[in-house]
Amino acid sequence: MTRLPTLPVTGGQKVDYAAADPALLVAIAEDAEILVGTMHNGVSAIGQLLANSAVMVEDGTISADCLEALGFLMSELGDMAASCMALAAHCRRETADYNPS
């Protein structure tokens, strides 16, 4: 996240990937890909916990508010993962022929 503000932008406030430093784009892509993997593993773990706690949900030990909050969290994490993957793809496309010396 700390690297994102260092990306150049166009007059329309869109990231100018072509004008960005290739090393910066590679670093951002790597960070974004690691973040996506971590989020996917975390969401999967939450899903496993929910699936294995069905009895506690049925008897009210786990409240509906808790399930609602987890649902919103999982939704936001999924959206963030998709955005990170798109960011990584843009960075990788611009640096496909980049060869650091």
Short mmCIF file of C-alpha atoms in Angstrom, two decimals, residues 47-84:
data_model
loop_
_atom_site.label_atom_id
_atom_site.label_comp_id
_atom_site.label_asym_id
_atom_site.label_seq_id
_atom_site.Cartn_x
_atom_site.Cartn_y
_atom_site.Cartn_z
CA GLY A 47 -15.20 -21.03 5.36
CA GLN A 48 -13.84 -24.20 6.94
CA LEU A 49 -14.47 -22.83 10.42
CA LEU A 50 -18.03 -21.86 9.51
CA ALA A 51 -18.74 -25.24 7.93
CA ASN A 52 -17.46 -27.05 11.00
CA SER A 53 -19.40 -24.88 13.44
CA ALA A 54 -22.87 -25.60 12.05
CA VAL A 55 -24.07 -27.08 15.35
CA MET A 56 -23.04 -23.96 17.26
CA VAL A 57 -24.85 -21.82 14.71
CA GLU A 58 -28.00 -23.93 15.05
CA ASP A 59 -28.07 -23.76 18.85
CA GLY A 60 -27.33 -20.02 18.91
CA THR A 61 -23.87 -20.25 20.46
CA ILE A 62 -22.65 -18.29 17.45
CA SER A 63 -24.95 -15.32 16.84
CA ALA A 64 -26.48 -14.27 13.56
CA ASP A 65 -24.69 -10.91 13.93
CA CYS A 66 -21.37 -12.75 13.98
CA LEU A 67 -22.25 -14.64 10.81
CA GLU A 68 -23.40 -11.44 9.13
CA ALA A 69 -20.14 -9.69 10.00
CA LEU A 70 -18.11 -12.62 8.67
CA GLY A 71 -20.15 -12.58 5.47
CA PHE A 72 -19.44 -8.89 4.92
CA LEU A 73 -15.76 -9.43 5.73
CA MET A 74 -15.50 -12.28 3.25
CA SER A 75 -17.24 -10.18 0.60
CA GLU A 76 -14.84 -7.26 1.11
CA LEU A 77 -11.81 -9.56 1.10
CA GLY A 78 -12.99 -11.09 -2.16
CA ASP A 79 -13.40 -7.65 -3.73
CA MET A 80 -9.97 -6.59 -2.50
CA ALA A 81 -8.39 -9.78 -3.84
CA ALA A 82 -9.93 -9.15 -7.25
CA SER A 83 -8.64 -5.56 -7.26
CA CYS A 84 -5.16 -6.73 -6.25
#
